[in-house]
mmCIF file of C-alpha atoms and ligand atoms in Angstrom:
data_model
loop_
_atom_site.group_PDB
_atom_site.id
_atom_site.type_symbol
_atom_site.label_atom_id
_atom_site.label_comp_id
_atom_site.label_asym_id
_atom_site.label_seq_id
_atom_site.Cartn_x
_atom_site.Cartn_y
_atom_site.Cartn_z
ATOM 1 C CA MET T 20 0.000 0.000 0.000
ATOM 2 C CA PRO T 21 1.266 3.495 -0.760
ATOM 3 C CA GLU T 22 2.597 4.955 2.470
ATOM 4 C CA HIS T 23 4.351 7.953 0.955
ATOM 5 C CA GLU T 24 1.195 9.705 -0.101
ATOM 6 C CA GLU T 25 -0.034 12.968 1.282
ATOM 7 C CA PRO T 26 -2.965 12.173 3.561
ATOM 8 C CA ALA T 27 -6.246 14.025 3.907
ATOM 9 C CA PRO T 28 -6.191 17.259 5.926
ATOM 10 C CA LEU T 29 -7.123 16.956 9.590
ATOM 11 C CA PRO T 30 -9.629 16.105 10.938
ATOM 12 C CA LEU T 31 -10.667 14.134 7.830
ATOM 13 C CA ARG T 32 -7.318 12.383 8.027
ATOM 14 C CA TRP T 33 -8.604 10.507 11.094
ATOM 15 C CA VAL T 34 -11.307 8.933 8.931
ATOM 16 C CA GLU T 35 -8.743 7.915 6.319
ATOM 17 C CA GLU T 36 -6.505 6.411 8.989
ATOM 18 C CA LEU T 37 -9.356 4.619 10.719
ATOM 19 C CA VAL T 38 -10.485 2.929 7.509
ATOM 20 C CA ASN T 39 -6.904 1.801 6.886
ATOM 21 C CA THR T 40 -6.603 0.099 10.268
ATOM 22 C CA ARG T 41 -8.073 -2.942 8.494
ATOM 23 C CA ASN T 42 -6.084 -4.211 5.547
ATOM 24 C CA VAL T 43 -8.584 -5.940 3.279
ATOM 25 C CA GLU T 44 -5.869 -7.595 1.255
ATOM 26 C CA ASP T 45 -3.972 -9.406 4.020
ATOM 27 C CA GLY T 46 -6.796 -9.499 6.564
ATOM 28 C CA SER T 47 -4.849 -7.721 9.314
ATOM 29 C CA ASP T 48 -6.636 -5.439 11.800
ATOM 30 C CA GLU T 49 -4.808 -2.869 13.938
ATOM 31 C CA LEU T 50 -7.882 -2.532 16.163
ATOM 32 C CA ALA T 51 -8.344 -6.205 16.920
ATOM 33 C CA ASP T 52 -8.786 -5.723 20.685
ATOM 34 C CA PRO T 53 -9.928 -2.948 23.065
ATOM 35 C CA ALA T 54 -6.387 -2.059 24.177
ATOM 36 C CA ALA T 55 -5.285 -1.538 20.573
ATOM 37 C CA LEU T 56 -8.302 0.669 19.916
ATOM 38 C CA ALA T 57 -7.592 2.727 23.035
ATOM 39 C CA ALA T 58 -3.980 3.266 21.972
ATOM 40 C CA TRP T 59 -5.102 4.303 18.491
ATOM 41 C CA PHE T 60 -7.506 6.948 19.834
ATOM 42 C CA VAL T 61 -5.120 8.171 22.536
ATOM 43 C CA GLY T 62 -2.371 8.554 19.929
ATOM 44 C CA ARG T 63 -4.585 10.958 17.985
ATOM 45 C CA GLY T 64 -5.759 12.967 20.970
ATOM 46 C CA LEU T 65 -9.310 11.662 20.559
ATOM 47 C CA LEU T 66 -9.320 9.882 23.915
ATOM 48 C CA PRO T 67 -7.474 10.646 27.162
ATOM 49 C CA ALA T 68 -4.952 8.068 28.341
ATOM 50 C CA GLY T 69 -6.544 5.545 30.674
ATOM 51 C CA ALA T 70 -10.101 5.988 29.339
ATOM 52 C CA PRO T 71 -12.012 2.711 29.567
ATOM 53 C CA VAL T 72 -12.516 0.793 26.317
ATOM 54 C CA ASP T 73 -14.471 -2.456 26.284
ATOM 55 C CA GLU T 74 -15.210 -5.032 23.631
ATOM 56 C CA ALA T 75 -18.604 -3.472 22.841
ATOM 57 C CA GLY T 76 -16.861 -0.166 22.149
ATOM 58 C CA ARG T 77 -14.341 -1.903 19.916
ATOM 59 C CA ALA T 78 -17.172 -3.570 18.010
ATOM 60 C CA ARG T 79 -18.908 -0.208 17.484
ATOM 61 C CA ALA T 80 -15.652 1.295 16.240
ATOM 62 C CA ALA T 81 -15.335 -1.549 13.728
ATOM 63 C CA GLN T 82 -18.906 -0.944 12.551
ATOM 64 C CA VAL T 83 -18.230 2.757 12.105
ATOM 65 C CA ARG T 84 -15.003 1.959 10.249
ATOM 66 C CA GLU T 85 -16.655 -0.399 7.771
ATOM 67 C CA GLY T 86 -19.587 1.964 7.245
ATOM 68 C CA LEU T 87 -17.145 4.761 6.477
ATOM 69 C CA ARG T 88 -15.313 2.475 4.037
ATOM 70 C CA ALA T 89 -18.605 1.876 2.217
ATOM 71 C CA LEU T 90 -19.279 5.623 2.131
ATOM 72 C CA ILE T 91 -15.907 6.531 0.668
ATOM 73 C CA ALA T 92 -16.163 3.659 -1.823
ATOM 74 C CA ALA T 93 -19.301 5.419 -3.044
ATOM 75 C CA ASN T 94 -17.137 8.532 -3.534
ATOM 76 C CA ASN T 95 -15.162 6.504 -6.047
ATOM 77 C CA GLY T 96 -17.643 5.990 -8.845
ATOM 78 C CA GLY T 97 -20.211 4.019 -6.878
ATOM 79 C CA GLU T 98 -20.344 0.356 -7.735
ATOM 80 C CA PRO T 99 -17.075 -1.369 -8.618
ATOM 81 C CA PRO T 100 -16.748 -2.254 -12.317
ATOM 82 C CA SER T 101 -18.616 -5.459 -13.000
ATOM 83 C CA PRO T 102 -16.512 -8.060 -14.839
ATOM 84 C CA ALA T 103 -19.698 -9.796 -16.032
ATOM 85 C CA ALA T 104 -21.060 -6.639 -17.638
ATOM 86 C CA GLU T 105 -17.761 -5.732 -19.273
ATOM 87 C CA GLY T 106 -16.925 -9.213 -20.437
ATOM 88 C CA GLU T 107 -19.768 -9.776 -22.866
ATOM 89 C CA ALA T 108 -17.461 -9.688 -25.895
ATOM 90 C CA GLY T 109 -15.246 -12.347 -24.345
ATOM 91 C CA SER T 110 -15.660 -16.072 -24.214
ATOM 92 C CA PRO T 111 -18.154 -17.575 -21.752
ATOM 93 C CA GLU T 112 -15.513 -19.146 -19.541
ATOM 94 C CA GLY T 113 -14.136 -15.683 -18.746
ATOM 95 C CA ALA T 114 -17.406 -14.265 -17.497
ATOM 96 C CA GLY T 115 -17.273 -15.249 -13.862
ATOM 97 C CA SER T 116 -13.546 -15.337 -13.381
ATOM 98 C CA PRO T 117 -11.758 -12.314 -14.836
ATOM 99 C CA ASP T 118 -8.463 -13.158 -13.135
ATOM 100 C CA GLY T 119 -8.516 -16.752 -14.236
ATOM 101 C CA GLY T 120 -8.870 -17.673 -10.561
ATOM 102 C CA ALA T 121 -11.358 -17.302 -7.751
ATOM 103 C CA ALA T 122 -13.477 -14.146 -7.738
ATOM 104 C CA VAL T 123 -12.098 -11.507 -5.370
ATOM 105 C CA ALA T 124 -14.329 -10.699 -2.402
ATOM 106 C CA ASP T 125 -15.231 -7.034 -2.066
ATOM 107 C CA GLY T 126 -13.603 -5.372 0.960
ATOM 108 C CA VAL T 127 -16.756 -3.300 1.330
ATOM 109 C CA GLU T 128 -18.902 -5.523 3.513
ATOM 110 C CA PRO T 129 -22.568 -5.956 2.569
ATOM 111 C CA GLY T 130 -24.730 -4.271 5.181
ATOM 112 C CA ALA T 131 -21.901 -1.989 6.382
ATOM 113 C CA LEU T 132 -23.907 1.160 5.697
ATOM 114 C CA ASP T 133 -26.958 -0.218 7.504
ATOM 115 C CA ALA T 134 -24.793 -1.091 10.500
ATOM 116 C CA LEU T 135 -23.384 2.443 10.585
ATOM 117 C CA ALA T 136 -26.893 3.869 10.324
ATOM 118 C CA ARG T 137 -27.887 1.796 13.358
ATOM 119 C CA THR T 138 -24.810 2.838 15.361
ATOM 120 C CA ALA T 139 -24.710 6.529 14.481
ATOM 121 C CA PRO T 140 -27.740 7.624 16.566
ATOM 122 C CA GLY T 141 -25.822 6.623 19.706
ATOM 123 C CA LEU T 142 -22.888 8.872 18.787
ATOM 124 C CA ALA T 143 -24.187 12.207 20.014
ATOM 125 C CA LEU T 144 -22.866 15.601 18.946
ATOM 126 C CA VAL T 145 -23.640 19.033 20.389
ATOM 127 C CA LEU T 146 -23.083 22.502 18.955
ATOM 128 C CA GLU T 147 -20.230 24.212 20.770
ATOM 129 C CA LEU T 148 -20.719 27.957 20.906
ATOM 130 C CA GLY T 149 -18.030 29.115 23.299
ATOM 131 C CA SER T 150 -14.959 29.297 21.085
ATOM 132 C CA GLY T 151 -15.500 31.476 18.044
ATOM 133 C CA ARG T 152 -16.959 29.537 15.115
ATOM 134 C CA PRO T 153 -19.808 27.258 16.207
ATOM 135 C CA ARG T 154 -18.935 23.624 15.596
ATOM 136 C CA LEU T 155 -20.171 20.126 16.368
ATOM 137 C CA VAL T 156 -18.312 18.404 19.184
ATOM 138 C CA PRO T 157 -18.908 15.072 20.975
ATOM 139 C CA ALA T 158 -21.592 15.207 23.651
ATOM 140 C CA HIS T 159 -19.654 12.636 25.681
ATOM 141 C CA PRO T 160 -15.949 13.427 25.341
ATOM 142 C CA GLY T 161 -13.519 11.019 26.944
ATOM 143 C CA THR T 162 -15.420 7.929 25.810
ATOM 144 C CA VAL T 163 -15.135 5.643 22.794
ATOM 145 C CA ASP T 164 -18.502 6.867 21.568
ATOM 146 C CA GLY T 165 -17.288 10.449 21.957
ATOM 147 C CA ALA T 166 -14.213 9.687 19.857
ATOM 148 C CA LEU T 167 -16.367 8.001 17.196
ATOM 149 C CA ALA T 168 -18.726 10.976 17.233
ATOM 150 C CA ALA T 169 -15.744 13.253 16.569
ATOM 151 C CA LEU T 170 -15.009 11.202 13.445
ATOM 152 C CA LEU T 171 -18.596 11.614 12.245
ATOM 153 C CA ALA T 172 -18.343 15.360 12.887
ATOM 154 C CA ALA T 173 -15.230 15.337 10.689
ATOM 155 C CA VAL T 174 -17.311 13.723 7.929
ATOM 156 C CA ALA T 175 -20.009 16.391 8.229
ATOM 157 C CA GLU T 176 -17.398 19.157 8.143
ATOM 158 C CA ALA T 177 -15.754 17.644 5.076
ATOM 159 C CA VAL T 178 -19.100 17.374 3.286
ATOM 160 C CA ALA T 179 -19.708 21.053 4.065
ATOM 161 C CA ASP T 180 -16.313 22.238 2.776
ATOM 162 C CA GLY T 181 -16.264 19.950 -0.275
ATOM 163 C CA SER T 182 -13.239 17.866 0.715
ATOM 164 C CA TRP T 183 -15.378 14.785 1.394
ATOM 165 C CA ALA T 184 -15.618 13.850 -2.293
ATOM 166 C CA ARG T 185 -11.822 13.486 -2.382
ATOM 167 C CA LEU T 186 -11.692 10.811 0.297
ATOM 168 C CA LYS T 187 -12.047 7.513 -1.528
ATOM 169 C CA ALA T 188 -11.675 3.790 -1.098
ATOM 170 C CA CYS T 189 -9.645 2.136 -3.857
ATOM 171 C CA ARG T 190 -11.857 0.926 -6.698
ATOM 172 C CA GLU T 191 -10.157 -2.474 -6.628
ATOM 173 C CA PRO T 192 -12.612 -4.669 -4.660
ATOM 174 C CA GLY T 193 -9.888 -6.765 -3.058
ATOM 175 C CA CYS T 194 -8.059 -3.651 -1.799
ATOM 176 C CA ARG T 195 -10.394 -0.824 -0.734
ATOM 177 C CA TRP T 196 -7.521 1.151 0.825
ATOM 178 C CA ALA T 197 -8.520 4.706 1.789
ATOM 179 C CA TYR T 198 -6.694 7.609 0.150
ATOM 180 C CA TYR T 199 -7.180 11.306 -0.399
ATOM 181 C CA ASP T 200 -7.469 12.225 -4.068
ATOM 182 C CA HIS T 201 -5.327 15.332 -4.598
ATOM 183 C CA SER T 202 -5.728 15.219 -8.370
ATOM 184 C CA ARG T 203 -7.091 18.340 -9.967
ATOM 185 C CA ASN T 204 -10.183 16.762 -11.478
ATOM 186 C CA ARG T 205 -10.717 14.236 -8.663
ATOM 187 C CA SER T 206 -10.333 11.401 -11.146
ATOM 188 C CA ARG T 207 -8.033 9.067 -9.253
ATOM 189 C CA ALA T 208 -9.620 5.612 -9.046
ATOM 190 C CA TRP T 209 -6.944 3.503 -7.324
ATOM 191 C CA CYS T 210 -4.797 3.716 -4.222
ATOM 192 C CA SER T 211 -1.803 3.022 -6.430
ATOM 193 C CA MET T 212 -1.620 3.044 -10.219
ATOM 194 C CA ALA T 213 1.380 0.722 -10.024
ATOM 195 C CA VAL T 214 -0.484 -1.924 -8.054
ATOM 196 C CA CYS T 215 -4.279 -1.732 -8.251
ATOM 197 C CA GLY T 216 -4.419 0.334 -11.436
ATOM 198 C CA ASN T 217 -2.315 -2.226 -13.224
ATOM 199 C CA ARG T 218 -4.448 -5.085 -11.956
ATOM 200 C CA ALA T 219 -7.538 -3.486 -13.484
ATOM 201 C CA LYS T 220 -5.677 -2.749 -16.719
ATOM 202 C CA ALA T 221 -4.413 -6.327 -16.945
ATOM 203 C CA ARG T 222 -7.940 -7.665 -16.548
ATOM 204 C CA ALA T 223 -9.218 -5.369 -19.269
ATOM 205 C CA PHE T 224 -6.338 -6.425 -21.520
ATOM 206 C CA ARG T 225 -7.079 -10.128 -21.015
ATOM 207 C CA ARG T 226 -10.742 -9.548 -21.838
ATOM 208 C CA ARG T 227 -9.881 -7.731 -25.056
ATOM 209 C CA GLY T 228 -7.426 -10.442 -26.010
ATOM 210 C CA ARG T 229 -10.027 -13.176 -26.043
HETATM 211 ZN ZN1 ZN R 1 -5.829 -0.385 -4.107
#
C-alpha cells in the first residue's frame, strides 16, 4: 500500500486512517482488541490516556469503520466495475472469473452502511458555541462513543467544505484502501496506479485479447 502519499487534511485524516486500520488484502486489523483501539484513539488525541474501552466499544468502532469504508467507496464511482457486464465480448468461460482464478471478495462488507446507520444515533454531537466559530463536538468526550462521534463530525465538516468527495476507497474490490485524491479533477480511481491500477488494466487487456 502506498505509504508515501499525502494524507487528507485533519480532521478528515482521522477517517482515512481509521479505515486503513483494516487491511482488506492481508486481513490484518490494527484494532483487533480494546487495548489496541484505546492506543489508536489516545495517539490521535481523541481519547485521554486511561479511558475505559471495552469489547462493545471496539465492536462499534469496527462498525463505524466499515460503514465509512462503504461511504468513501461510493465517492469513487459508486459500484465497482462489474466483470460480467464488461466481459460480454469475451468467451463464456471468462465471465465469472476475470483473473482466471477465484473471484475476489469485495472489501466493502454488505450491510456496512446499515450497520453504521444503526450505530450513528448513539454517537451524540452538540453545537459548541463558546470558542468562536460554532462547531459540532462530541456530547460525551472522553469515551469511545465520543471519539467516534468526533469522526462523524469530521465527515459532516468535510461534506460542508467539499473535501469529502476526495476521500475515496480504492476501486479495486480486493483492496479498498482509503486515500485522499489530490488530483485536480478528482479522477483518481486507485490507491496506487502501479499496483491496483495495473491489476484493473491487466484484466481489461485479457478480456480484449479473447
Ligand atoms: Zn488499491
